[in-house]
Short mmCIF file of C-alpha atoms in Angstrom, two decimals:
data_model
loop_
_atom_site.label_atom_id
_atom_site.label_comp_id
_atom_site.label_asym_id
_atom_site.label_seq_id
_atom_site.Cartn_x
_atom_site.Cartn_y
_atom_site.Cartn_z
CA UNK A 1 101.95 88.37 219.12
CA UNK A 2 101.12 90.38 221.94
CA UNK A 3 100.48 94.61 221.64
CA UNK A 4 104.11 96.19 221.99
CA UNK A 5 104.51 97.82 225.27
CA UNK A 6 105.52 101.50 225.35
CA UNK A 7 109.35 100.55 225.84
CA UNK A 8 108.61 98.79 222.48
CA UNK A 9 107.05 101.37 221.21
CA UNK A 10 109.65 103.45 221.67
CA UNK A 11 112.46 101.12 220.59
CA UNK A 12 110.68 100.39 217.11
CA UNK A 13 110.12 104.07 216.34
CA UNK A 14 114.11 104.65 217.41
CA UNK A 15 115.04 101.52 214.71
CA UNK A 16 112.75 102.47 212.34
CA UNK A 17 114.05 106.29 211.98
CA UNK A 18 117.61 105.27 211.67
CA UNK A 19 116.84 102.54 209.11
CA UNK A 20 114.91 105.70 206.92
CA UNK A 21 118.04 107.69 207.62
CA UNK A 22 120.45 105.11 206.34
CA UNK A 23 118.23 104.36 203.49
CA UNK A 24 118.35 108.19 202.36
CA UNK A 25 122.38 108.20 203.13
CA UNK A 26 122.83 105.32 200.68
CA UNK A 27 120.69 106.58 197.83
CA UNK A 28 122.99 110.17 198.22
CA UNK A 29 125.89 108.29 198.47
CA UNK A 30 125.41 106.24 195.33
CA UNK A 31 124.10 109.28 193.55
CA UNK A 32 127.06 111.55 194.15
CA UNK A 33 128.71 111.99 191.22
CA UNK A 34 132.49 111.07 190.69
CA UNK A 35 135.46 113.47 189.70
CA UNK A 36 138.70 113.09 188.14
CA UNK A 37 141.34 112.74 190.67
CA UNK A 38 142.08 109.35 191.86
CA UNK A 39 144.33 108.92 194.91
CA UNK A 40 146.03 105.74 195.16
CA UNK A 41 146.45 105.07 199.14
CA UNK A 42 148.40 102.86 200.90
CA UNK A 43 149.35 102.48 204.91
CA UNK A 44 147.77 106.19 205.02
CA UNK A 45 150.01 107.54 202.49
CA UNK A 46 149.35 108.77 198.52
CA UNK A 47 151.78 106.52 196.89
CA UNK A 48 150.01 107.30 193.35
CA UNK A 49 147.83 110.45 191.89
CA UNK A 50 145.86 109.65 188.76
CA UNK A 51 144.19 111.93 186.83
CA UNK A 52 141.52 109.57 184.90
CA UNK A 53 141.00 112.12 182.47
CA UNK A 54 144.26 112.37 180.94
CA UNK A 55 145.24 108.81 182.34
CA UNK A 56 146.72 106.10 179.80
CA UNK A 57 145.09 102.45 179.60
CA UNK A 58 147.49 100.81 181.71
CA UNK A 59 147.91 98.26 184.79
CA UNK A 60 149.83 99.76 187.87
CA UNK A 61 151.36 96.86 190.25
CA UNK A 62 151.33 97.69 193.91
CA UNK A 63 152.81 95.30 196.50
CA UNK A 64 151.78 95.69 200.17
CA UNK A 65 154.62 95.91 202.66
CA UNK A 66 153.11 92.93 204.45
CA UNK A 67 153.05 90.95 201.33
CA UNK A 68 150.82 90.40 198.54
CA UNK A 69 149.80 92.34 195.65
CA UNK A 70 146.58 94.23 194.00
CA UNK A 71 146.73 95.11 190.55
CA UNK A 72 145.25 98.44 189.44
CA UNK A 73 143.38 98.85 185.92
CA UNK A 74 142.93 101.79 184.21
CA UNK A 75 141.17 101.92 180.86
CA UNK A 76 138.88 104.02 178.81
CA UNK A 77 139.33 106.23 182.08
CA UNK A 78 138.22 104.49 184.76
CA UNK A 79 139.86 102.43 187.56
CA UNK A 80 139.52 99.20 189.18
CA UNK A 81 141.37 96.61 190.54
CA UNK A 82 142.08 93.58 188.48
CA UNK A 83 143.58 91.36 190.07
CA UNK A 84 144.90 90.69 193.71
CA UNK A 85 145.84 88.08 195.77
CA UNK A 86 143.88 89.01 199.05
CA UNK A 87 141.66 86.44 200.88
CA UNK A 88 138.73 87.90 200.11
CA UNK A 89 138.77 89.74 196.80
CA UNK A 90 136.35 92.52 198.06
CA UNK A 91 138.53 95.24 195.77
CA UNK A 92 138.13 93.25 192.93
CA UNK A 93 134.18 92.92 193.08
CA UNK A 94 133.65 96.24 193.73
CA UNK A 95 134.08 97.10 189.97
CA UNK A 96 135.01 99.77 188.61
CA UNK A 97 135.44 103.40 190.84
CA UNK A 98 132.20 105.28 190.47
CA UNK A 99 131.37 107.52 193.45
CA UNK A 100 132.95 109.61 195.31
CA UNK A 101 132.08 108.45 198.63
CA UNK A 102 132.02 104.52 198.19
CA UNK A 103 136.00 104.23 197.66
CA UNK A 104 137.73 100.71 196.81
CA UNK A 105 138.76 99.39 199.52
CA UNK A 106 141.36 96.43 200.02
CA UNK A 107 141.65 95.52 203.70
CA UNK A 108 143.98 92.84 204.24
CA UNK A 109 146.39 95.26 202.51
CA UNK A 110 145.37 98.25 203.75
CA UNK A 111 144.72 100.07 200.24
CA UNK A 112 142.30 102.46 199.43
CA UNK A 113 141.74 104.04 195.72
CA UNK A 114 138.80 107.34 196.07
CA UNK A 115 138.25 110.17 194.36
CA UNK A 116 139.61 113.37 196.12
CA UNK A 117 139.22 116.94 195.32
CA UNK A 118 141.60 119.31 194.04
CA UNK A 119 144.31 120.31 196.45
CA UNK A 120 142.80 117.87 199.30
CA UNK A 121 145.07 115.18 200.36
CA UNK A 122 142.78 112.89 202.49
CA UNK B 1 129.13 75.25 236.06
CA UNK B 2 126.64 72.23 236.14
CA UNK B 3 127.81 69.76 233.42
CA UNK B 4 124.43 69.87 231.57
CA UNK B 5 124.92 73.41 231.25
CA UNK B 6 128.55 73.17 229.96
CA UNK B 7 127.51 70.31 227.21
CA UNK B 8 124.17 72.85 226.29
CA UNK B 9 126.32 75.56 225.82
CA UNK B 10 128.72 73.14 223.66
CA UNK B 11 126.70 72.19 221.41
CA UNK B 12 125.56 75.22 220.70
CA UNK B 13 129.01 76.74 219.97
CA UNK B 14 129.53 73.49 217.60
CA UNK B 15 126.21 74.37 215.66
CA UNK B 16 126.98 77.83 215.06
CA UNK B 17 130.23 77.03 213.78
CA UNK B 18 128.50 74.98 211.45
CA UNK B 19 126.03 77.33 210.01
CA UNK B 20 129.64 79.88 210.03
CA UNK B 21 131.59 77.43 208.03
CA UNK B 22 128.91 76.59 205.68
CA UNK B 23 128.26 79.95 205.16
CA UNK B 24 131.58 80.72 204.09
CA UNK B 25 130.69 79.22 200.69
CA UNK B 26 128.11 81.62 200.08
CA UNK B 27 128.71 83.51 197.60
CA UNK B 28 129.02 87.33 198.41
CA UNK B 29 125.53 89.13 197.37
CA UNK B 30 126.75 92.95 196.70
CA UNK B 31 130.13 94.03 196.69
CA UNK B 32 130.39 96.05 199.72
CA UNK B 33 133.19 94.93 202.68
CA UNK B 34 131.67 92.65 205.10
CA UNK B 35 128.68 92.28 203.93
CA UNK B 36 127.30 89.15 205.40
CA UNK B 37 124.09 87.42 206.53
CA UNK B 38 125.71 86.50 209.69
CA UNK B 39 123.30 83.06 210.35
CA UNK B 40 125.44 82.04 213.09
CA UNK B 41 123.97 84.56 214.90
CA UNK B 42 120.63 83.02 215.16
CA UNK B 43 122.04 80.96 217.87
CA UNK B 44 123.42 84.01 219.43
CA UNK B 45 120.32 85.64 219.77
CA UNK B 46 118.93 82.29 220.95
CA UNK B 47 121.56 82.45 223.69
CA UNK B 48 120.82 85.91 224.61
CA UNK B 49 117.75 85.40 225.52
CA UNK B 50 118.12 81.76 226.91
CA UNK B 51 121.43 81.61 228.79
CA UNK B 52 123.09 84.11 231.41
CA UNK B 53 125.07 86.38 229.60
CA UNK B 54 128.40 85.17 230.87
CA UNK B 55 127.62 82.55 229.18
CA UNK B 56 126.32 84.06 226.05
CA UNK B 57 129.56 85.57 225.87
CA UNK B 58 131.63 82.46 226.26
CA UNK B 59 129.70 80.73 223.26
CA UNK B 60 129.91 83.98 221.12
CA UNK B 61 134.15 83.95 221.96
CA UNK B 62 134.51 80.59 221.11
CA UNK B 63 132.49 80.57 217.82
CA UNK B 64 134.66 83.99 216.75
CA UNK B 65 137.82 82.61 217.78
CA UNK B 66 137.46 79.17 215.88
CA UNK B 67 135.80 80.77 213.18
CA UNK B 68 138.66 82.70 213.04
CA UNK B 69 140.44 79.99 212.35
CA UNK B 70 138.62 77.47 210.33
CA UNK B 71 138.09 80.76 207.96
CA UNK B 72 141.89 80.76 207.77
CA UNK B 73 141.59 84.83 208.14
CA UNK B 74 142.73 85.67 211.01
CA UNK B 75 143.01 89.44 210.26
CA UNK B 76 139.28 89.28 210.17
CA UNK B 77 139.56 88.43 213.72
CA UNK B 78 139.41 91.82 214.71
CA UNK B 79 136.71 92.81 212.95
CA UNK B 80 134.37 90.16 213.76
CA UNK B 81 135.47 90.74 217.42
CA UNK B 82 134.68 94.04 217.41
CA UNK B 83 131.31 93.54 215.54
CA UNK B 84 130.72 90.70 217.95
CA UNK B 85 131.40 92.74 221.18
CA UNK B 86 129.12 95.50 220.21
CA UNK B 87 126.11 93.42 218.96
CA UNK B 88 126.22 91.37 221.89
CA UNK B 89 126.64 94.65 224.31
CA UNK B 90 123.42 95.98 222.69
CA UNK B 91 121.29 92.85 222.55
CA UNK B 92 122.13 92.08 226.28
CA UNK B 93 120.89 95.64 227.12
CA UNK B 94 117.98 95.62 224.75
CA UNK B 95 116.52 92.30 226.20
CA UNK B 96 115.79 94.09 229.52
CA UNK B 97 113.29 96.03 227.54
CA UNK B 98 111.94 93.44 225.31
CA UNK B 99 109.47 90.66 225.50
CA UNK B 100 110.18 87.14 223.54
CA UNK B 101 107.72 88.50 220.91
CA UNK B 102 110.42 91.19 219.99
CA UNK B 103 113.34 88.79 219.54
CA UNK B 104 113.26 89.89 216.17
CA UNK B 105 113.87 93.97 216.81
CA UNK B 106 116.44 92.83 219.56
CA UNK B 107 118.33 90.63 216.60
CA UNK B 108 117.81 94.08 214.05
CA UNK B 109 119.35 96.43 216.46
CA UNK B 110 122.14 93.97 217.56
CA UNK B 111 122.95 93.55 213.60
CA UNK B 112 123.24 97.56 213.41
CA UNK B 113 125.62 97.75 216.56
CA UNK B 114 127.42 94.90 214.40
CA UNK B 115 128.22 96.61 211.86
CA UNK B 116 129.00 99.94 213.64
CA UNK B 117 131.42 98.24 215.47
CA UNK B 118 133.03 96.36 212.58
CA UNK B 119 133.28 100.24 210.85
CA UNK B 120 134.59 101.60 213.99
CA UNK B 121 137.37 98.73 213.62
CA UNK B 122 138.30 99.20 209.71
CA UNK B 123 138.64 103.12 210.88
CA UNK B 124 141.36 102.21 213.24
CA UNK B 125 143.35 99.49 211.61
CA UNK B 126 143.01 101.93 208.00
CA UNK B 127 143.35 104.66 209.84
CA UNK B 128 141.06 106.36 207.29
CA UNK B 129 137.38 107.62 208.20
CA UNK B 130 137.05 107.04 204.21
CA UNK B 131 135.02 103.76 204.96
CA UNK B 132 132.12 105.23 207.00
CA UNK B 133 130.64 105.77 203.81
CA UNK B 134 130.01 101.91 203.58
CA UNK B 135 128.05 102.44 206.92
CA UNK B 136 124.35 103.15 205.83
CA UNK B 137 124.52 100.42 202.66
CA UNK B 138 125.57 97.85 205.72
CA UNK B 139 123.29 98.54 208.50
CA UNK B 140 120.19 98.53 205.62
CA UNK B 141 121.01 95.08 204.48
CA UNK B 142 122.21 94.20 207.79
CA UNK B 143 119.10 95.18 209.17
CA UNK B 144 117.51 92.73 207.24
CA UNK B 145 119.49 90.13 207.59
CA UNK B 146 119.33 90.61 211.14
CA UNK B 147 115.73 90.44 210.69
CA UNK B 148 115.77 87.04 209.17
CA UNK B 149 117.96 85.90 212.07
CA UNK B 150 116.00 86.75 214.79
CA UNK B 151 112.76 85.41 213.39
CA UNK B 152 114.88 82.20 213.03
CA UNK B 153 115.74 82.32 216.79
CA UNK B 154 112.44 83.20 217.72
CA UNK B 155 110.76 79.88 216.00
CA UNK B 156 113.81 78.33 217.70
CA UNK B 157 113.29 79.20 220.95
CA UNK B 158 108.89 78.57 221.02
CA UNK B 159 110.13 74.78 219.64
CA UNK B 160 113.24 74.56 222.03
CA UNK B 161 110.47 75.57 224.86
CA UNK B 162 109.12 71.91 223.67
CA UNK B 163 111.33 69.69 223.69
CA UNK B 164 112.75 70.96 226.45
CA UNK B 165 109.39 69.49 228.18
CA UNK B 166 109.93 66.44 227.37
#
């Protein structure tokens, strides 16, 4: 391998200082620690606010105006998504909700369950 | 176009849809959204640095589209466009800087711009900015997967450089 060149140089340093950066983003994001309201989001609207907290074991349906469905488990307080009939199953393998900032997500129908603050809506 | 050229280019769309389909039955490592090691992209780097980049464009269209299709997800379409668009936009300007010793930082930075792109895309369709927060998590492991990529295309290239000789 030949000595890098000062464009190189430059290009590695660039990479190698956003790579740190997103390694320290994902550490805080998976530290952050998770609240108690749960917004259930669909199309960009709430169409269900848990509190996990006071929240029964129980499995919420939730068909997506396209078609298909995700199923929504809640028990001993926390929330995942137990079953769905999406292509890739993403929402399902994410588990159970934990941080604030790494929602589940369910792209092919457009669903998104996070943790919110009190009195914030998105 | 010069037939030769046309069948090259061919083939190489045929390959990567290969490695694509076969990677399909990978399972998924982490459970993050699109989180991928994208092998088919060791031929796109190979192209990027081997072909014009009208051409490298036409190979990386094709292979999208039909994996779009052999997938049977065709609402990923948009997101691998998007992802594809991007990476390629960066490699193709990053080259100009590079020597063939660096195809491997060229492949690293192309799998970042991937993956910004694809977030940029789930922002629109979701319209929800909720999912940036999956951004760092993908351009680490993308990052390395990119890395493994473009030290594939690099050993590809020094033994394509060979039997092209022949």
């Amino acid at each position: 391998m030949t000595k890098p060149d000062k464009n190189t140089k430059i290009i590695l340093i660039i990479t190698g200082i956003l790579l740190l950066l997103c390694a320290v983003l994902t550490i805080w994001i998976y530290r952050k620690p998770s609240g108690q309201r749960v917004l259930i989001i669909q199309n960009n609207q709430i169409i269900h606010e848990i509190y996990l907290a006071s929240a029964k074991d129980q499995e919420i349906r939730i068909d997506a105006p396209g078609g298909g469905y995700n199923l929504i488990k809640i028990q001993n307080h926390e929330i995942s998504i137990a079953e769905a009939d999406c292509p890739d199953h993403t929402c399902m393998k994410t588990g159970i909700l934990k941080s604030e900032n790494i929602p589940i997500v369910c792209l092919p129908h457009k669903l998104i369950i996070r943790f919110a603050e009190e009195g914030e809506k998105f | 176009m010069k037939l030769k050229r046309l069948t090259e280019l061919s083939l190489l769309t045929a390959v990567a849809l290969i490695i694509f389909v076969v990677e399909l039955r990978f399972p998924d490592i982490l459970p993050i959204q699109g989180m991928k090691l994208g092998l088919a992209n060791i031929i796109t780097v190979y192209a990027v640095f081997v072909y014009q980049p009208s051409e490298t464009a036409m190979i990386v269209a094709c292979r999208v589209l039909l994996g779009a299709m052999f997938s049977g997800t065709m609402i990923s379409l948009f997101y691998s466009a998007s992802g594809a668009v991007m990476c390629l936009l960066g490699m193709l300007i990053l080259k100009k800087f590079l020597s063939l010793d660096y195809i491997w930082l060229c492949s690293v930075i192309g799998a970042i711009f991937h993956n910004i792109g694809q977030i940029c895309a789930a922002m629109l369709m979701m319209r929800s900015t909720a999912v940036i927060w999956n951004l760092p998590p993908l351009i680490l492991f993308g990052a390395i997967a990119g890395l493994f990529t473009g030290l594939c295309a690099q050993v590809l290239l020094k033994r394509m450089k060979n039997i092209k000789k022949l």
